[in-house]
Short mmCIF file of C-alpha atoms in Angstrom, two decimals:
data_model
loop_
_atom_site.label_atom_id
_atom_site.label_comp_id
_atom_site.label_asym_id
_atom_site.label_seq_id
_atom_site.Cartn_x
_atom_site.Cartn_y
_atom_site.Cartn_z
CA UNK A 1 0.00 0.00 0.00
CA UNK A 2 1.20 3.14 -0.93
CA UNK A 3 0.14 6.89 -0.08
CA UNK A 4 1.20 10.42 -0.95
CA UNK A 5 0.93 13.81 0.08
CA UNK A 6 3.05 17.08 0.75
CA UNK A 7 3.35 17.28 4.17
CA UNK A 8 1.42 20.55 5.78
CA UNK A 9 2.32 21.99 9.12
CA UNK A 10 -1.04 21.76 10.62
CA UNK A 11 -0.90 18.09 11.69
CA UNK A 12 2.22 19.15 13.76
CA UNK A 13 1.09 22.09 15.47
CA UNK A 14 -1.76 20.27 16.48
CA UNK A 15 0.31 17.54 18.01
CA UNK A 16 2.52 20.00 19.78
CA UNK A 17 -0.81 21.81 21.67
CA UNK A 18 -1.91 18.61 22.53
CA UNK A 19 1.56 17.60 23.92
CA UNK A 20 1.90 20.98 25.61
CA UNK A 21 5.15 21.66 24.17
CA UNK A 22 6.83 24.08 21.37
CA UNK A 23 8.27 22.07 18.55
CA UNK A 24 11.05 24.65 18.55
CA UNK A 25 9.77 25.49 14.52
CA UNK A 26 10.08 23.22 11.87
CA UNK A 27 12.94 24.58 9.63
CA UNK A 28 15.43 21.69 10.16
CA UNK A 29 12.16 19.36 10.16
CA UNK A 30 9.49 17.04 12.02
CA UNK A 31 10.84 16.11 15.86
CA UNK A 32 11.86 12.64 15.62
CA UNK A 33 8.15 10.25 16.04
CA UNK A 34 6.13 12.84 15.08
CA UNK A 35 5.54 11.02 11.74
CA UNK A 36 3.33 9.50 13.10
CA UNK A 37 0.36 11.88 12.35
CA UNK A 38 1.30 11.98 8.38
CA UNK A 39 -0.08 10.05 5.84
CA UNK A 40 -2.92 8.16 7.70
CA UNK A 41 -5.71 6.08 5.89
CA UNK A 42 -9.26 7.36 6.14
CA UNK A 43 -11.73 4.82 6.10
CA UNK A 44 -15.51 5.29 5.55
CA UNK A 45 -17.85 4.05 8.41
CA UNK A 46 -19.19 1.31 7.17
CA UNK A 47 -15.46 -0.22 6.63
CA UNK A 48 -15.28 -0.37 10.26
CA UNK A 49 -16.29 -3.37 12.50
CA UNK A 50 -17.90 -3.29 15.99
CA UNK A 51 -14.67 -2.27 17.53
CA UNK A 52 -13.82 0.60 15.63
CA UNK A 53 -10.97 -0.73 13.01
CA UNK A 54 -11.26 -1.65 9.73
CA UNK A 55 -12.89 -5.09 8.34
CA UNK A 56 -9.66 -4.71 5.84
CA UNK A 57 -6.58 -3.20 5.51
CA UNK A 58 -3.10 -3.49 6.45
CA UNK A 59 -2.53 -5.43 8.16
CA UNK A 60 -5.82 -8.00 7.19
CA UNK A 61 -7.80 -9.00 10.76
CA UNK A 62 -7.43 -12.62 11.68
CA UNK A 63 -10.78 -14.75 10.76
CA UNK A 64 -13.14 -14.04 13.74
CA UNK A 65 -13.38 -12.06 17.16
CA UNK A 66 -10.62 -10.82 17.78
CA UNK A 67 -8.78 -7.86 20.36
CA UNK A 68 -5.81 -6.25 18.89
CA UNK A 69 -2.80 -4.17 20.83
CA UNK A 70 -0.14 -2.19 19.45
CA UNK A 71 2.70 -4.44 20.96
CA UNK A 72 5.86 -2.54 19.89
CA UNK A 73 8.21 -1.57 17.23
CA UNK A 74 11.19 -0.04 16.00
CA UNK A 75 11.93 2.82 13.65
CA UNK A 76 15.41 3.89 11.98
CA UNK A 77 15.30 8.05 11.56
CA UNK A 78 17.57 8.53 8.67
CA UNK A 79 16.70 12.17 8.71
CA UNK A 80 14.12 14.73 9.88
CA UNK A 81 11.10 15.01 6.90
CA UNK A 82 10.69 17.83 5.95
CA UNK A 83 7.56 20.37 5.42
CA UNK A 84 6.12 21.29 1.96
CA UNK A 85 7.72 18.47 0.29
CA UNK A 86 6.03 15.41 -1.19
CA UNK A 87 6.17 12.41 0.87
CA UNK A 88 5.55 8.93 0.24
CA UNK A 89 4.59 6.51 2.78
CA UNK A 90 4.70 2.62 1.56
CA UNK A 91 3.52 0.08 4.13
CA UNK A 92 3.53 -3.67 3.79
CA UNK A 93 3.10 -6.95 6.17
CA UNK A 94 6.82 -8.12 6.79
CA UNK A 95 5.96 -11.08 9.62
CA UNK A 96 3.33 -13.05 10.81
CA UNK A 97 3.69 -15.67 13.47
CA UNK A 98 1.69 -17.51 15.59
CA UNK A 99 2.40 -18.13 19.25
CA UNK A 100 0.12 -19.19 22.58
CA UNK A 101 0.31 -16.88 25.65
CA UNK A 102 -1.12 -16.94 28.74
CA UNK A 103 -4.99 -15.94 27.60
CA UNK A 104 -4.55 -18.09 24.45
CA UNK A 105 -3.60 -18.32 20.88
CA UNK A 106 -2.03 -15.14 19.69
CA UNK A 107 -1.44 -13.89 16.02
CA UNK A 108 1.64 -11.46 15.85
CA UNK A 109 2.01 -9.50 12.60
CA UNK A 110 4.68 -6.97 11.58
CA UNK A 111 3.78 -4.27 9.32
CA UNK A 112 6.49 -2.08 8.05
CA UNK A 113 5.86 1.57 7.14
CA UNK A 114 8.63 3.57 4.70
CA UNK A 115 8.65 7.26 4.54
CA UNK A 116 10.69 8.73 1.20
CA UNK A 117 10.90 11.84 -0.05
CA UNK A 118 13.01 13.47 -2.97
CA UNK A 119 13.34 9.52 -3.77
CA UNK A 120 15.46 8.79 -0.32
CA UNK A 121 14.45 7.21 2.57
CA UNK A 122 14.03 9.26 5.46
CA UNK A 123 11.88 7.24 7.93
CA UNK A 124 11.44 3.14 8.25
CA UNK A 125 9.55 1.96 11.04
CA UNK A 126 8.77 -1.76 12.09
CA UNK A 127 5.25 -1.85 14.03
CA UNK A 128 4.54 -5.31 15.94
CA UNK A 129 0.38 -5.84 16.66
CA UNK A 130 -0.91 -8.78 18.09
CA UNK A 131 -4.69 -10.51 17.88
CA UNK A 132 -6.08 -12.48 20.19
CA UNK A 133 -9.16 -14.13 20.42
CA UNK A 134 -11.66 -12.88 22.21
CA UNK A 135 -13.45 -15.03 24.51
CA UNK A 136 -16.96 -13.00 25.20
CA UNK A 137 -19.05 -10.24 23.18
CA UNK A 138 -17.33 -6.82 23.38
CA UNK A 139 -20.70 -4.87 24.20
CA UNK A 140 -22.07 -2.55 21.73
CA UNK A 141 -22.03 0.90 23.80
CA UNK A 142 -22.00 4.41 24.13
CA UNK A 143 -18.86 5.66 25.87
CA UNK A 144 -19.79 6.31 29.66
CA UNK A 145 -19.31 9.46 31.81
CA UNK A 146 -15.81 9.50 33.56
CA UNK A 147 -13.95 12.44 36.27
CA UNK A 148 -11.40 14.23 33.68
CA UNK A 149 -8.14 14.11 35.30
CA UNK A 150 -6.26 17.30 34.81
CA UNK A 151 -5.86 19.33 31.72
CA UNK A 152 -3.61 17.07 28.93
CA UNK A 153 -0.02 18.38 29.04
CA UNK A 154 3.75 17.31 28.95
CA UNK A 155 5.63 19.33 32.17
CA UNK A 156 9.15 18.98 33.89
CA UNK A 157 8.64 17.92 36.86
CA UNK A 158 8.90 20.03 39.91
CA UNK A 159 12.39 20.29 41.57
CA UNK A 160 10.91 19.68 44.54
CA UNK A 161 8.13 16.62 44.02
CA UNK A 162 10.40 13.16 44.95
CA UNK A 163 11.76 11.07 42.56
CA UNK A 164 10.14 7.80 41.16
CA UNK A 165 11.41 4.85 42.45
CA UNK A 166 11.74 3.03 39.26
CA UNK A 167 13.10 6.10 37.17
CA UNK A 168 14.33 9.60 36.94
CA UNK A 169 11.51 11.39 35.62
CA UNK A 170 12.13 13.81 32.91
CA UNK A 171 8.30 14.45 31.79
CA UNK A 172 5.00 14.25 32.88
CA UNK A 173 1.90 13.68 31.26
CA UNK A 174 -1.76 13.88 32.13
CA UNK A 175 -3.75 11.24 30.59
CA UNK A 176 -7.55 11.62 30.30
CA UNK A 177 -10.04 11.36 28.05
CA UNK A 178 -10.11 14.19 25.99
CA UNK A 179 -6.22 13.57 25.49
CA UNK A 180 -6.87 10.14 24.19
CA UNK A 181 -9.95 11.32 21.50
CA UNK A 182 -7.62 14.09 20.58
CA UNK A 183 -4.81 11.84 20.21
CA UNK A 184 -7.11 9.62 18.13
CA UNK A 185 -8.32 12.16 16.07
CA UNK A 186 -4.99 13.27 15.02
CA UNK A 187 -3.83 9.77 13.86
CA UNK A 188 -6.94 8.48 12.53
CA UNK A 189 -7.17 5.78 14.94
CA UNK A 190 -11.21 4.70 15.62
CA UNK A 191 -10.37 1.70 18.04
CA UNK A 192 -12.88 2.22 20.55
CA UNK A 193 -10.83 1.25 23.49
CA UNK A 194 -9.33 4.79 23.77
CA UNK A 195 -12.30 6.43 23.91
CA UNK A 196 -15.37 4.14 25.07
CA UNK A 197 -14.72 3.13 28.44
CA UNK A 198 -17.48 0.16 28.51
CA UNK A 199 -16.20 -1.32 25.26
CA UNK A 200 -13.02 -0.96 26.73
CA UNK A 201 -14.01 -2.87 29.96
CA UNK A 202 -16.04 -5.52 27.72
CA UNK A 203 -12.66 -6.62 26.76
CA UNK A 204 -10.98 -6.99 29.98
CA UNK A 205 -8.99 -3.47 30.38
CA UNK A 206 -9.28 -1.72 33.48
CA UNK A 207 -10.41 1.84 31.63
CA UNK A 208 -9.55 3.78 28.52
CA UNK A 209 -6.22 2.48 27.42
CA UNK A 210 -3.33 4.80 26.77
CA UNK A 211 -2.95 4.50 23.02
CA UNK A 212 0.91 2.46 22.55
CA UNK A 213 2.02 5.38 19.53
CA UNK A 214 1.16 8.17 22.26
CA UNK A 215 3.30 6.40 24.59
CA UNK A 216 6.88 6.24 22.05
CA UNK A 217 6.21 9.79 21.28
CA UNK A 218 6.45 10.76 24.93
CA UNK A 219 9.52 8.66 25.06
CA UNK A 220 10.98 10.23 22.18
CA UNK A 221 10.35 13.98 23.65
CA UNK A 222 11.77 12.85 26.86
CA UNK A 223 14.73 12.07 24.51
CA UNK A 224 14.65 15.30 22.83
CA UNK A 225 14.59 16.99 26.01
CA UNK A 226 18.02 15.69 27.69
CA UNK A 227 19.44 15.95 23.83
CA UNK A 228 19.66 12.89 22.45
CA UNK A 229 20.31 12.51 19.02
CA UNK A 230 17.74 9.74 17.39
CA UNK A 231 18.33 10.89 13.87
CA UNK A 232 21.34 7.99 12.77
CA UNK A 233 20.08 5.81 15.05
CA UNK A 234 17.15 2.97 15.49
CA UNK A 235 14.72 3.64 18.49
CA UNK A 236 13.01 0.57 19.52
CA UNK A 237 10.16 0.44 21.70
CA UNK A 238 8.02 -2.07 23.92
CA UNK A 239 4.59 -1.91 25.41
CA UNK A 240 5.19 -4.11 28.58
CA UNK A 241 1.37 -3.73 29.83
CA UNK A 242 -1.94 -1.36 29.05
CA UNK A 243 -1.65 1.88 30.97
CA UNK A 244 -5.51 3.15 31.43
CA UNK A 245 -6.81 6.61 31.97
CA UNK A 246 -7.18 8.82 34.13
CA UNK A 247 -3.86 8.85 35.35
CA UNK A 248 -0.15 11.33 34.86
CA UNK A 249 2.88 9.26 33.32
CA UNK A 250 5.94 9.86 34.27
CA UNK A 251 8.94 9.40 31.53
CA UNK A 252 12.57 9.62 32.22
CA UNK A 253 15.57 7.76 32.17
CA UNK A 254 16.54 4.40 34.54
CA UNK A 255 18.98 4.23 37.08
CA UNK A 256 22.18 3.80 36.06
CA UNK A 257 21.50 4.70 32.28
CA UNK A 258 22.84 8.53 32.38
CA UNK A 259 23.60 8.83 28.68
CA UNK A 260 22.88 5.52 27.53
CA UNK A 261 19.53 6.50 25.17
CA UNK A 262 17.37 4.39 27.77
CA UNK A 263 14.05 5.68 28.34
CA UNK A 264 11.08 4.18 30.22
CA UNK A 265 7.07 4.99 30.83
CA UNK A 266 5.94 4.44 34.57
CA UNK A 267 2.36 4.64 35.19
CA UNK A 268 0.71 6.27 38.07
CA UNK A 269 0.64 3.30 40.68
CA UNK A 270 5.28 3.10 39.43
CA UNK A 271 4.46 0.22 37.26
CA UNK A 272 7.14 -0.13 34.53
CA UNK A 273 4.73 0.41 30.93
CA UNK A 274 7.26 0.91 28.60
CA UNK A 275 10.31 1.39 27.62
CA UNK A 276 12.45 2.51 24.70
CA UNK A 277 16.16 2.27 23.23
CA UNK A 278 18.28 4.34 20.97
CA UNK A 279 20.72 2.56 19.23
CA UNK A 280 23.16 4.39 16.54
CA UNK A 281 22.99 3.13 13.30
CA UNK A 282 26.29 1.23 11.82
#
């Protein structure tokens, strides 16, 4: 599959209000990650099933009921893309496998996305989802009334609020529910898990789940913050369990790591959600 378009600043200034921060302009290009509101399929309602993605599409949904989770990835920045210049995005299934967890069968699939423009690669990112079976009826619902936790934003942290146990933080962000239907409206992403709470529980999460690309993007600003070069380098990232709304996340750096390109998501409770590694390029 194959899309293209000349990429307009609009998509990125609305990222950067919804992240509370300043992109710092765009002359020198996109902030590493923030691809990932460029070039997104639009599907028409009735190419959507009960749970909000598509009956078809890349990658094809297993035969059946199934739940599917962002699981991970990795992308290799070759070099910031740039505004006003047409882009082409080409995305194809490179893996499938088929495994048995805990809960059941499982169906991994990779699908890898390519980003060119002025006929070189600038972008190439590996994106791991998994299927699995689901064993009742996700309910057919309207999303439910929730408290909003505080106004979305990405902060330092205090100097004077105490460190996390499991991390140092570097950012903060608030999680609730108009930051999840905002982050789903800006990458096209109708999976009603991020924004209908009783689907959400119908399929065993405890709330609105923190969408998985949301999470890498805060990892890579918590990057960009301390100054860490990702362009030249592969960033690979892992979603260790579902963080649900409302909550803040915390992202920062591990013990021990100073320097080392490690970067981890802690959830409100200090449960490790993520985490994410910058490895040059050879």
């Amino acid at each position: 599959m194959t899309r293209h378009a000349v990429l307009e600043e609009g998509p990125a200034v609305a990222l950067g209000a919804l992240l509370g921060v300043e992109p710092g302009g765009f002359g020198k290009g996109l902030p590493p990650m923030w691809h990932a509101v460029y070039l997104l399929e639009r599907w028409r309602r009735d190419e959507l099933g009960v749970d909000g993605h598509p009956l078809h599409g890349m990658p094809e949904p297993p035969l059946g009921a199934h739940s599917r989770m962002f699981a991970g990835g990795r992308t290799r920045n070759l070099r910031p893309l740039a505004l006003g210049v047409e882009t082409t995005k080409m995305s194809q299934v490179v893996r499938t496998a088929q495994k048995v967890g805990s809960s059941g069968p499982l169906t991994f699939v990779t699908v890898r996305h390519d980003f060119e423009q002025n006929g070189e690669l600038a972008v190439s990112e590996e994106h791991d989802i998994v299927y699995r079976p689901l064993t009742s009826k996700p309910v057919d619902s309207k999303p439910g009334d929730s408290t909003p936790a505080a106004s979305p934003q990405l902060t330092r942290p205090a100097p004077s609020a105490p460190p996390d146990e499991s991390i140092t933080p570097e950012l903060h962000f608030a999680a609730d529910p108009v930051a999840l239907f905002l982050f789903s409206m800006y990458t096209s992403n109708s999976h009603r898990i991020h924004y209908d709470e009783a689907f959400a529980l119908s399929e065993g999460h405890a709330g609105l789940v923190i969408h998985g690309p949301l999470q890498i993007l805060l990892m890579a600003e918590a990057l960009r913050a301390r100054g860490t070069d990702v362009f030249g380098a592969e960033f690979s990232y892992r979603l260790l369990k579902p963080a649900t709304a409302s909550q803040t996340l915390t992202i920062g750096e591990p013990p021990g790591e100073h320097g080392s390109g490690c970067v981890r998501v802690v959830d409100a409770l200090g449960t490790l959600v993520a985490r994410g590694d910058v490895t040059p390029l050879n």
